Short mmCIF file of C-alpha atoms and ligand atoms in Angstrom, two decimals:
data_model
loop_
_atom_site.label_atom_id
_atom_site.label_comp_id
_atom_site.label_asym_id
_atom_site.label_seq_id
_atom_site.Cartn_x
_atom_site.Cartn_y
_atom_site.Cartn_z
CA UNK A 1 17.16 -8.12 139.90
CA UNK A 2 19.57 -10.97 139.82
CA UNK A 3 20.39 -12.41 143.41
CA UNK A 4 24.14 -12.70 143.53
CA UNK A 5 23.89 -14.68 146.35
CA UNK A 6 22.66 -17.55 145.01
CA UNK A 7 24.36 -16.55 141.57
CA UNK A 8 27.27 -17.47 143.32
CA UNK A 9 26.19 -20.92 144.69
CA UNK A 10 26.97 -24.59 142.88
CA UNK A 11 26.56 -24.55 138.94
CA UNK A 12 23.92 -27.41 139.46
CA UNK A 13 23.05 -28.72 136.36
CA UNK A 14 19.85 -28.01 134.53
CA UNK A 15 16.72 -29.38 134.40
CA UNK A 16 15.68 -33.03 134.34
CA UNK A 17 13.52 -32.52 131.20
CA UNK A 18 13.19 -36.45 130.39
CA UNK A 19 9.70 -36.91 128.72
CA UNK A 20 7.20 -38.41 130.41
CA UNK A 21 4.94 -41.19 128.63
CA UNK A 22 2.12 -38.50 128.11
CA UNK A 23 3.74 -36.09 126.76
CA UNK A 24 2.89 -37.29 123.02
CA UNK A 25 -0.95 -37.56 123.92
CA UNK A 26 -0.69 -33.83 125.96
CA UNK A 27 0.74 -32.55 122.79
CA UNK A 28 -1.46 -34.09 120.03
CA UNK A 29 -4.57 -33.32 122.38
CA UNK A 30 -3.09 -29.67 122.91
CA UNK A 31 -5.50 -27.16 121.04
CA UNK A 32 -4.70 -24.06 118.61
CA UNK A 33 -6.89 -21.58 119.11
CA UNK A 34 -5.63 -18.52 119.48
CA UNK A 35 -5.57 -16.93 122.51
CA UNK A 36 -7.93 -13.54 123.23
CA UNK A 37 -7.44 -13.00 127.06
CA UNK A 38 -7.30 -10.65 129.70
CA UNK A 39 -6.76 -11.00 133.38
CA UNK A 40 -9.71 -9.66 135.61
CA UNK A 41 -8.12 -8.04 139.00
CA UNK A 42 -11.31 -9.19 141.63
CA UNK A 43 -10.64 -6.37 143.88
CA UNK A 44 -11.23 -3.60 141.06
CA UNK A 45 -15.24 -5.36 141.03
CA UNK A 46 -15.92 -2.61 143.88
CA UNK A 47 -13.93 0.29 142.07
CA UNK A 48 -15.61 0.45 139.15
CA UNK A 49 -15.58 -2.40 137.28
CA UNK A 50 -18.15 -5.81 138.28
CA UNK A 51 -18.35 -8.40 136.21
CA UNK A 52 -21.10 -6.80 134.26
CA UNK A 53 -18.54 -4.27 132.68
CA UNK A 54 -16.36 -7.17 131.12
CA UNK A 55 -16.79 -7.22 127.52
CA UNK A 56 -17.52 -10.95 127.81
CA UNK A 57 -18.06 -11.51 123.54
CA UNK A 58 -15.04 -10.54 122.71
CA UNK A 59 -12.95 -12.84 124.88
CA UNK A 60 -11.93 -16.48 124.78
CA UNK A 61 -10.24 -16.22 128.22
CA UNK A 62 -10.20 -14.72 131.27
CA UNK A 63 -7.74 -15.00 133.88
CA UNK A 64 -9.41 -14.34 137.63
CA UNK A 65 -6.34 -12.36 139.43
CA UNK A 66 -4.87 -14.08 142.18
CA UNK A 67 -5.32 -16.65 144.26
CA UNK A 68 -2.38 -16.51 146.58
CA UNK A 69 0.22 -18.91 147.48
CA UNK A 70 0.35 -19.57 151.45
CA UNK A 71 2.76 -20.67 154.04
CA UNK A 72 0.26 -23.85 154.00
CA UNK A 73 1.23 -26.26 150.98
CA UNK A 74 -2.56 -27.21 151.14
CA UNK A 75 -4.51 -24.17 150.61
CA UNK A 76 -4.74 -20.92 148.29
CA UNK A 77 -5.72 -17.38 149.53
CA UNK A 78 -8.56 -15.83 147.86
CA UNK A 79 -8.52 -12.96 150.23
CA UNK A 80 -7.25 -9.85 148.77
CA UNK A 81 -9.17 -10.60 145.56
CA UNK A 82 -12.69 -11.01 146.44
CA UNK A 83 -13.45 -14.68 147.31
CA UNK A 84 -16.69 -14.04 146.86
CA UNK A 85 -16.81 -13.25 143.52
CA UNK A 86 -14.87 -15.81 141.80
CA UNK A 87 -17.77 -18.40 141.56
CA UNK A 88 -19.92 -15.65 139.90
CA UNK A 89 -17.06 -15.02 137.43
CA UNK A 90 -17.08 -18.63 136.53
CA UNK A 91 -20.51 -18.67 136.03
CA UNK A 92 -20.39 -15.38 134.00
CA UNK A 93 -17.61 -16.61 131.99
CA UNK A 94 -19.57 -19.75 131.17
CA UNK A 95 -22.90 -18.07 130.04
CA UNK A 96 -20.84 -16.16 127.61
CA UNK A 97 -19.05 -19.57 126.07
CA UNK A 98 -15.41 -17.97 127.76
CA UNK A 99 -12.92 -20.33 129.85
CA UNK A 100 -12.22 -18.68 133.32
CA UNK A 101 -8.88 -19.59 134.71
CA UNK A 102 -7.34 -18.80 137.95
CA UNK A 103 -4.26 -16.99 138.09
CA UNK A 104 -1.97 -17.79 140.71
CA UNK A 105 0.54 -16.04 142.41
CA UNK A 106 1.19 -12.23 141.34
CA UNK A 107 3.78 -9.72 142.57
CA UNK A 108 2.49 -10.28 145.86
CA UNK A 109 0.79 -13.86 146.17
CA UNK A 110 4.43 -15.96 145.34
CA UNK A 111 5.63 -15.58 148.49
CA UNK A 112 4.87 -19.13 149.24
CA UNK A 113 5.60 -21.13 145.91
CA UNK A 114 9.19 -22.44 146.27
CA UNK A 115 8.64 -23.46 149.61
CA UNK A 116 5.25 -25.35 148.46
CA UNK A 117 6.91 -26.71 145.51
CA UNK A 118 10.13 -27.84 147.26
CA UNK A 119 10.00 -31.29 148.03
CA UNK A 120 8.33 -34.04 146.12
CA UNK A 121 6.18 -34.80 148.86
CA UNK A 122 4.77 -30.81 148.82
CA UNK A 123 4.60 -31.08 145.08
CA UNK A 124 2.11 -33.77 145.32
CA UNK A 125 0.53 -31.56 148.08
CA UNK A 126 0.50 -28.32 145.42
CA UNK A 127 -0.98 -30.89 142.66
CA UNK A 128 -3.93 -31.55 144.84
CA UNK A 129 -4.39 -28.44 146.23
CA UNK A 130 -4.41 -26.79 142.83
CA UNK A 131 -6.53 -29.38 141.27
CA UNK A 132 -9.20 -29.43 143.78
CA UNK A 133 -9.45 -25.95 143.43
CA UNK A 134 -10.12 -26.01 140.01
CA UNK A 135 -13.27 -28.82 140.93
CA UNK A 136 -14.22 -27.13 143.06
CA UNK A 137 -14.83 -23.37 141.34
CA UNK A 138 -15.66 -25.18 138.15
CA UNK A 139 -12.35 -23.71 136.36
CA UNK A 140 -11.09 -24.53 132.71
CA UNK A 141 -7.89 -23.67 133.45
CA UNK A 142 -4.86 -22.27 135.43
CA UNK A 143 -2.02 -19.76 134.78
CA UNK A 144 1.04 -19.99 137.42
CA UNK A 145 2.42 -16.56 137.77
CA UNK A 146 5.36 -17.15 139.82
CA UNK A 147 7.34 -13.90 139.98
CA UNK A 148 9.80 -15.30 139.80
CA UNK A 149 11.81 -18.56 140.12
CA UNK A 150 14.71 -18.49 141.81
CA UNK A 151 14.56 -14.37 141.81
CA UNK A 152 14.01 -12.62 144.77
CA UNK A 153 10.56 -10.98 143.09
CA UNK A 154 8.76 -8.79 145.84
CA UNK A 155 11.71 -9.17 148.34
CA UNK A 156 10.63 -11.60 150.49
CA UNK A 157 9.90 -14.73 148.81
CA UNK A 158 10.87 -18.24 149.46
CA UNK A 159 13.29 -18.73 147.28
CA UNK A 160 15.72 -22.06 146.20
CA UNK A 161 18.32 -22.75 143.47
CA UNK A 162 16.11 -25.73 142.78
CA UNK A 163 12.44 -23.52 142.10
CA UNK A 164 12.89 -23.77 138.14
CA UNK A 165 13.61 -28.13 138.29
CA UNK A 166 10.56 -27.87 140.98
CA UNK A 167 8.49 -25.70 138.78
CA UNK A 168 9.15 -27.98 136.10
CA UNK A 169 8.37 -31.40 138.44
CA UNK A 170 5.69 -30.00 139.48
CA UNK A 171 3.96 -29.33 135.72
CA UNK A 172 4.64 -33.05 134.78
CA UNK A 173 2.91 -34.10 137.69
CA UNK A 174 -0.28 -31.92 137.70
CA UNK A 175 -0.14 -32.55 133.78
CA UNK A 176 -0.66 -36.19 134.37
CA UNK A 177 -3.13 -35.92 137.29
CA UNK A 178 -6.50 -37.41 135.77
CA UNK A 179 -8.59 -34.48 137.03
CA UNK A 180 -5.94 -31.92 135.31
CA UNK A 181 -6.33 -33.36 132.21
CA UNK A 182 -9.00 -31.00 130.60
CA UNK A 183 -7.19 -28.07 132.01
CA UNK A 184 -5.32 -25.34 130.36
CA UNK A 185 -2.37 -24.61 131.77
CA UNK A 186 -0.45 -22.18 131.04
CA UNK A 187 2.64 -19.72 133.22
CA UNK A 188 2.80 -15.82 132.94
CA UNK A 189 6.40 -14.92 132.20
CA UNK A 190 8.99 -12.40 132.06
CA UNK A 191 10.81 -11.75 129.16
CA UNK A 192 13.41 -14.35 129.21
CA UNK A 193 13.03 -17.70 130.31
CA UNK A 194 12.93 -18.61 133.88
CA UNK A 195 16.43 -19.19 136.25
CA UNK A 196 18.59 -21.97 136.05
CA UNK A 197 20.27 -23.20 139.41
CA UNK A 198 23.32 -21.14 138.48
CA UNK A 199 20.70 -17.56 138.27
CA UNK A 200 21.24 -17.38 134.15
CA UNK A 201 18.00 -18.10 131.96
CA UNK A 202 17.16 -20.90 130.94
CA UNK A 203 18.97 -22.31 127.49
CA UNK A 204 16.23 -24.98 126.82
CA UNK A 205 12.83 -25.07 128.11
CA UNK A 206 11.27 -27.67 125.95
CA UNK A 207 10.48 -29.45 128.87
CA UNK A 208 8.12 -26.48 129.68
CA UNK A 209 6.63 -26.13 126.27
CA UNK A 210 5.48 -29.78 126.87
CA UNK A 211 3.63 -29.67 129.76
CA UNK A 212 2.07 -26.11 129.41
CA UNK A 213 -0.44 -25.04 126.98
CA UNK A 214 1.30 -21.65 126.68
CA UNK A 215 3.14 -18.75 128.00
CA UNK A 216 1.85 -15.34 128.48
CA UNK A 217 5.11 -12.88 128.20
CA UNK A 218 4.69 -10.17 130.28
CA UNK A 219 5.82 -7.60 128.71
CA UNK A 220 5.04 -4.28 130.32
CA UNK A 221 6.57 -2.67 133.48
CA UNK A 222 10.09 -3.04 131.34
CA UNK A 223 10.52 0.39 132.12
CA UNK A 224 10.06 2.58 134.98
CA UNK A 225 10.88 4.45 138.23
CA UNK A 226 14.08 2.23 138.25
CA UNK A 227 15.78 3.63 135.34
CA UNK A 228 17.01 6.87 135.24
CA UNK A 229 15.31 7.75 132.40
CA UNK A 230 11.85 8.04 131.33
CA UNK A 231 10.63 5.59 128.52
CA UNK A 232 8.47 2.94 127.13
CA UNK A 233 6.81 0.62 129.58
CA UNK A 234 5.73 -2.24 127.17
CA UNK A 235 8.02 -1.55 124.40
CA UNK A 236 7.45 -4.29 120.79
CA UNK A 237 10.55 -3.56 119.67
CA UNK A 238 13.80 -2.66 121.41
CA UNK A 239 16.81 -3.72 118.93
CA UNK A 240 16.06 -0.47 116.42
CA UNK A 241 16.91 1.86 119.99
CA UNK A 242 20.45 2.72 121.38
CA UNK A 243 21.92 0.03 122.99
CA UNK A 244 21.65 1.71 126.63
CA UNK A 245 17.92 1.89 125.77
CA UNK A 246 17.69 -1.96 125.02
CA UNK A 247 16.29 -3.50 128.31
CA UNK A 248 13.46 -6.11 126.49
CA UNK A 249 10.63 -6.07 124.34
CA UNK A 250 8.33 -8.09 122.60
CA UNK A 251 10.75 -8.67 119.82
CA UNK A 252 13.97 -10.04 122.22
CA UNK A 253 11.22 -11.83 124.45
CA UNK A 254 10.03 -13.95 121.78
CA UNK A 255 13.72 -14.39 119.79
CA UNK A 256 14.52 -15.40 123.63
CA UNK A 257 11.71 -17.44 124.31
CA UNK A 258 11.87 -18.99 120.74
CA UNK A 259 15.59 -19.55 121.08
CA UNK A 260 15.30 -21.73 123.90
CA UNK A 261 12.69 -23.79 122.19
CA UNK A 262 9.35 -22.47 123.12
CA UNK A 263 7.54 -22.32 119.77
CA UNK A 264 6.02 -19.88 118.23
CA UNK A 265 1.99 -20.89 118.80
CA UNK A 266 2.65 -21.54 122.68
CA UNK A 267 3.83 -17.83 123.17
CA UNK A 268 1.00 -15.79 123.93
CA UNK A 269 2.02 -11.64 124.16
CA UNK A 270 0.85 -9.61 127.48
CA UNK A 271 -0.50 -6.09 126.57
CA UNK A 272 -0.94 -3.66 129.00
CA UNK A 273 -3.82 -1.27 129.53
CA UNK A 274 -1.68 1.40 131.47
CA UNK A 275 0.90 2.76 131.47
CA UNK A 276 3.61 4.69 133.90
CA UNK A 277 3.93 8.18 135.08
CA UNK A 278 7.53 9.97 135.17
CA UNK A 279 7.97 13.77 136.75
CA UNK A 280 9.71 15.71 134.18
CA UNK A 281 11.08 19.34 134.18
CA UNK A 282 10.47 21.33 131.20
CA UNK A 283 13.85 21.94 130.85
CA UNK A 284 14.44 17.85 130.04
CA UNK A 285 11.15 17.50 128.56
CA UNK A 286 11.80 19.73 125.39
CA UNK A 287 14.40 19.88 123.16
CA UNK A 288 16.00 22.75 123.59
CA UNK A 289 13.86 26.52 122.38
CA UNK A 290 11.30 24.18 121.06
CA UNK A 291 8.00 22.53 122.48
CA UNK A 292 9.22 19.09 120.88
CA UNK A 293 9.24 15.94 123.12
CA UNK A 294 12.97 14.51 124.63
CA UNK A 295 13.11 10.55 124.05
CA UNK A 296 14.79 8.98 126.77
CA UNK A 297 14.53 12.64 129.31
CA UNK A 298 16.10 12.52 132.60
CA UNK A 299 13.20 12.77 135.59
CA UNK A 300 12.91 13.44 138.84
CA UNK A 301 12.76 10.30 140.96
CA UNK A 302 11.95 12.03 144.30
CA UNK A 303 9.13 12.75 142.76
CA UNK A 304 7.00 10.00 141.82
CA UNK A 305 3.25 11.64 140.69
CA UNK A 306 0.36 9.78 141.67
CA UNK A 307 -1.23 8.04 138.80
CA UNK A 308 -5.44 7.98 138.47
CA UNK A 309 -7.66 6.70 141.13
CA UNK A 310 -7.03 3.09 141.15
CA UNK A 311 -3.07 3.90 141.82
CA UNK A 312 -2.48 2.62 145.25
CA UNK A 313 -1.53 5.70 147.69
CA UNK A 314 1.94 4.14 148.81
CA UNK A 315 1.79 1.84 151.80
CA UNK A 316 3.61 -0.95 153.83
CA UNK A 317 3.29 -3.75 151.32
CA UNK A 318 3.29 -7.57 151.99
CA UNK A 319 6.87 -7.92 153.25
CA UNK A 320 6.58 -5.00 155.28
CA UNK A 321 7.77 -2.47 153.37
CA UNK A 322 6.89 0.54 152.87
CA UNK A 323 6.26 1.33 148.92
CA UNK A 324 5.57 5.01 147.34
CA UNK A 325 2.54 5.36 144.62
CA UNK A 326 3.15 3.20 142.06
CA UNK A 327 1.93 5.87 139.49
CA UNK A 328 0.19 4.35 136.70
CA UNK A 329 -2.25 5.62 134.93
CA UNK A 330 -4.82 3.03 133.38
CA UNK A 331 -6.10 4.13 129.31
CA UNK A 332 -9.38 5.58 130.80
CA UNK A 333 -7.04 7.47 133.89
CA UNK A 334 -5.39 9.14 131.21
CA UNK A 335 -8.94 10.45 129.76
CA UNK A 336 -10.28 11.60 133.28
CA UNK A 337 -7.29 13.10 134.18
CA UNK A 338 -7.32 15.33 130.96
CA UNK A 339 -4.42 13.85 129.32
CA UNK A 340 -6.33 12.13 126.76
CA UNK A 341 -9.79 13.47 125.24
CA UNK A 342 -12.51 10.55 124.79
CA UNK A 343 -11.15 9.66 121.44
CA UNK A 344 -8.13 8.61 122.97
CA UNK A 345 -6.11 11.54 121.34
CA UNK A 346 -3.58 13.99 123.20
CA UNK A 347 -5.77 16.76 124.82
CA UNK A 348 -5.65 20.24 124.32
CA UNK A 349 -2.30 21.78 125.86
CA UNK A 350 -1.08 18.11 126.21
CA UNK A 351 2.10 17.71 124.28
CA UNK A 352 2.55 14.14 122.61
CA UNK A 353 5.07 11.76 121.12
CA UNK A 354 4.71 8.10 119.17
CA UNK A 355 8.17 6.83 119.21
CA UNK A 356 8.19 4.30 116.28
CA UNK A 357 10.86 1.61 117.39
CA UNK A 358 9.17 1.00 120.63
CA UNK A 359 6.24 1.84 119.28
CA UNK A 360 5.44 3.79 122.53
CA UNK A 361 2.74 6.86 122.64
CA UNK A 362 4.14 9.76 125.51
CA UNK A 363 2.25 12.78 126.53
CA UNK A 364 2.82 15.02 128.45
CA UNK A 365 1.45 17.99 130.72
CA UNK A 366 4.20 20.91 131.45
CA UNK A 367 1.73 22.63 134.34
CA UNK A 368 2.06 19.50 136.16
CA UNK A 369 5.54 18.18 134.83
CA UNK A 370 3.57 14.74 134.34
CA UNK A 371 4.80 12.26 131.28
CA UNK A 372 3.20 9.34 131.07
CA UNK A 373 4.65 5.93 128.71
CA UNK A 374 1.63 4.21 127.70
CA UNK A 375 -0.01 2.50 124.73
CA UNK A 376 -3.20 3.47 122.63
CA UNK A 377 -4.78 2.45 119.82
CA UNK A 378 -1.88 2.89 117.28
CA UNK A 379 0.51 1.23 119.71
CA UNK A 380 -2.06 -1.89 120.08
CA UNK A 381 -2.96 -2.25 116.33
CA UNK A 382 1.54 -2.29 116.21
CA UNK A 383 1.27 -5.01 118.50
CA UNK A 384 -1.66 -6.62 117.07
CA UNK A 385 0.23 -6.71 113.50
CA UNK A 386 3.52 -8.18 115.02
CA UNK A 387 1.14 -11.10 116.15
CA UNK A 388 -0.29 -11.69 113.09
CA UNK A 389 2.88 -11.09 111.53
CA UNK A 390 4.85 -13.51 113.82
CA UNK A 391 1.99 -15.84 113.94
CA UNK A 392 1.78 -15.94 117.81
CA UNK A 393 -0.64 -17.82 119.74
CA UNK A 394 -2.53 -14.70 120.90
CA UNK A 395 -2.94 -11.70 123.53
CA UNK A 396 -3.39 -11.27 127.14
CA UNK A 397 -4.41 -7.56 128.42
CA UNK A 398 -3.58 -6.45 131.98
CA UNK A 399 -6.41 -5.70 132.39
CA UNK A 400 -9.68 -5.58 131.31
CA UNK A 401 -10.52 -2.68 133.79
CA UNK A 402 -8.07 -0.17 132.22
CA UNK A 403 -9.01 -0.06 128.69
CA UNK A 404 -11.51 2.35 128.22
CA UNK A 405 -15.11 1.86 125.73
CA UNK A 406 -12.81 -1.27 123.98
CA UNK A 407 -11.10 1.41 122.43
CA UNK A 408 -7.53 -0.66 122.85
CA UNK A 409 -9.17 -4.04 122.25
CA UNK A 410 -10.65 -3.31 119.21
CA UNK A 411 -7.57 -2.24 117.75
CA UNK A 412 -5.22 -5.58 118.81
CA UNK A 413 -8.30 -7.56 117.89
CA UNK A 414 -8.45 -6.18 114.39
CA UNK A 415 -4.80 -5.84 113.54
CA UNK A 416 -4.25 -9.49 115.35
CA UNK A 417 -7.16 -11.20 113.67
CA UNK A 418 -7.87 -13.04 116.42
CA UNK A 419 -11.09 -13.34 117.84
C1 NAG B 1 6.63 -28.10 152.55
O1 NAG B 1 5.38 -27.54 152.92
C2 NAG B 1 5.23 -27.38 154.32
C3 NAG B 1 3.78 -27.05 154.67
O2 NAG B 1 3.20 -26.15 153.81
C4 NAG B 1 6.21 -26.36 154.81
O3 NAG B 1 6.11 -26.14 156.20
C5 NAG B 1 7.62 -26.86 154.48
O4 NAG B 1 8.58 -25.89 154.86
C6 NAG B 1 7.76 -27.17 153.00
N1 NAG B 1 9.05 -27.80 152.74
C7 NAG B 1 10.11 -27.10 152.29
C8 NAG B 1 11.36 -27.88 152.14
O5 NAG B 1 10.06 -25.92 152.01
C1 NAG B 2 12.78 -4.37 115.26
O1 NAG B 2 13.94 -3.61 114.94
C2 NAG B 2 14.82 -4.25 114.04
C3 NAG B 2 16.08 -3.38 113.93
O2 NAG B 2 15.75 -2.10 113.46
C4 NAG B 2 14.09 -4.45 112.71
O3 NAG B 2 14.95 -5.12 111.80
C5 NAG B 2 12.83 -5.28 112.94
O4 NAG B 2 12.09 -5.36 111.74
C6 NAG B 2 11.96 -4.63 114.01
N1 NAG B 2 10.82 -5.50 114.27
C7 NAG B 2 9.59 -5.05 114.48
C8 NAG B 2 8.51 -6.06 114.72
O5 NAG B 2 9.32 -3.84 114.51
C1 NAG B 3 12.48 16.70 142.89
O1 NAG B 3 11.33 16.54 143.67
C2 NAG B 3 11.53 16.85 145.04
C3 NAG B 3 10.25 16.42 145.77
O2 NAG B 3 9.14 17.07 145.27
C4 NAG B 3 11.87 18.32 145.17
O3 NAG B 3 12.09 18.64 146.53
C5 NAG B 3 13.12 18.62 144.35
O4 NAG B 3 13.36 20.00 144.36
C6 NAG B 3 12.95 18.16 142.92
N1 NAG B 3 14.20 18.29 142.20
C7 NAG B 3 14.34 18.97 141.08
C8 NAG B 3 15.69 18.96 140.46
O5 NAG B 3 13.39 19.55 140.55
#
């Protein structure tokens, strides 16, 4: 959501993007490879999924989910995602040849990064702070997922017309700190570029693809609870749908992203492992005397259905307020909670769509009036293909917890050739 508040404020100008003298060597010493990543969420180690379950050999990178941003320019929190474990992820990651990075920020650890980004003198601060983190836990890199510059995100986040020149200060310095420079950097992203001082996307963020290995586009949650409609929730392709239906995709992302000069081998494309849960009537879910799936049905939105038994339960969250289920249902949520038999194919009595411009699987059960938008194996070798295809730099899955015997994996991996 756009703040109109500060849409309102001064057109500042853009970005001071000037190079700095080491952006030639960060470029020529910039590797490649691609990219085979997923982020590991440390509180899920004690629901199911320890280290041990991460299919380590098939990975190049994994992202340790989040270290928090605090009101304290000089420290990250650790301590809703397991502090405890993050040294034996490093070490895991290690033993299997795999970089472990730390992600920071998240939906709910921003908070705290325009505020610790905000002055030059707090940027230096953040620079430290972030590099002697990585010393210290042995890291190979770090992902900034600041959700979202100069955008409210959660709802109570610092927030400043300046965060995307800050953001952008800040890389240049921590890219030419001495003790960054074997670090991977890289920033998960939405799918357009971040604000300008004016609230519009960036037009240019060259500056960006100089000082960052890469950008992960997140590109799930495009769709849920807060359209009116049920549909895809990590669509590829948007542009071959209605117009009403075009709210991002993999395709615009990357013709957004690329437009704005962030090329092609720096773009890495976020894949998600779940997907969301709509209640739907019979009467919208079929077309009409038939037992045929509705694209785009109407739902009911008083109704949100609890997704599998990692969905949160609804709570107060970290602003202080108070959130319903999210409703997701991870890839193996939708086989234990009989949507999906072990194969990863509709159950018996579950009715199913693949809609082929989105490239979105649906199912759906009419006893409990549950449709879920998710992806599976066709959906991911789709993805894996446009990859290939487009010649990105790679994948990142959130996460490796919801996919379930590799089943998803396999397929991007194959159909991406990446590996
Ligand atoms: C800089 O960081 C300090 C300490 O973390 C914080 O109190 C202060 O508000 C920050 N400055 C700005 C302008 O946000
Ligand atoms: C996306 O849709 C457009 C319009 O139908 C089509 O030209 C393009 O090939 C599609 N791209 C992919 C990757 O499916
Ligand atoms: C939507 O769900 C609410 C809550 O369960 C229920 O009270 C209401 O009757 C439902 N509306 C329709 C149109 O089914």
């Amino acid at each position: 959501m756009l703040s109109t508040f500060f849409l309102s404020l001064l057109a500042l100008t853009n970005l001071n993007v000037s190079a700095s003298p080491l952006d030639a060597r960060s470029i020529a010493a910039r590797s490649t490879k691609p990219v085979v990543a997923t982020w590991y969420g440390g509180w899920h180690a004690t629901e199911g999924f320890p280290l041990s379950s991460v299919s380590w050999n098939k990975y190049n990178t994994l992202y340790y989910s989040f270290a928090e941003t605090t009101r304290d320019v000089t420290s990250l929190s650790l301590t809703d995602s397991d502090g405890e474990l993050l040294p034996k992820f490093v070490s895991e990651a290690h033993a299997h040849g795999v970089e472990a990075h730390i992600a920071v920020g998240g939906w709910t650890g921003s908070i705290w990064f325009s505020s610790n980004l905000a002055t030059a003198k707090n940027r230096t601060a953040f620079v430290r702070t972030v590099v002697d983190f990585a010393s210290k836990y042995k890291l190979d890199g770090i992902q900034f997922d600041w959700e979202s510059p100069n955008d409210q995100g959660i709802g109570c986040n610092t927030i400043s017309v300046y965060d995307t020149a800050n953001f952008l200060a800040f890389l240049q310095e921590l890219r030419e700190n001495p003790k960054a420079k074997k670090l991977t950097l890289s920033a998960a992203v939405g799918l357009g570029p971040f604000f300008n001082a004016a609230g519009h996307p960036l037009t240019d963020v060259t500056g960006f693809a100089k000082v960052l290995d890469y950008v992960a586009v997140m590109n799930y949650d495009v769709w849920g609870s807060w359209f009116p409609t049920v549909g895809p929730n990590a669509p590829l392709n948007d542009s071959c749908a209605a117009s009403a239906n075009q709210q991002g995709s993999a395709v615009s992302a990357v013709k957004t992203w690329t437009a704005a000069g962030m090329p092609v081998d720096q773009i890495v494309l976020g894949v998600a492992s779940y997907g969301h849960s709509f209640s739907v009537p019979p009467s919208d879910a079929f077309k009409s005397h038939t037992k045929k799936l509705v694209a785009y049905p109407a739902y009911n939105a008083s109704n949100q259905p609890l997704g599998d038994s990692w969905d949160n339960t609804g709570g107060v969250d970290v602003c202080g307020v108070y959130e319903a289920q999210g409703g997701t249902f991870n890839f193996w949520g939708l086989i234990d909670n009989g949507f999906l038999t072990k194969e990863g194919t509709p159950a018996d009595g579950i009715y199913y769509r693949y809609d082929a411009c989105s490239q979105t699987p649906y199912v759906y059960n009419e006893r409990s009036q549950v449709m879920v938008s998710f992806d599976n194996v066709q959906s991911f070798a789709a993805k894996g293909k446009y990859i290939k295809d487009t010649k990105l730099r790679g994948f990142a899955m959130w996460e490796a917890g919801g996919d379930y015997k590799d089943m998803l994996l396999d397929s991007i991996i194959d159909a991406s050739k990446c590996s």
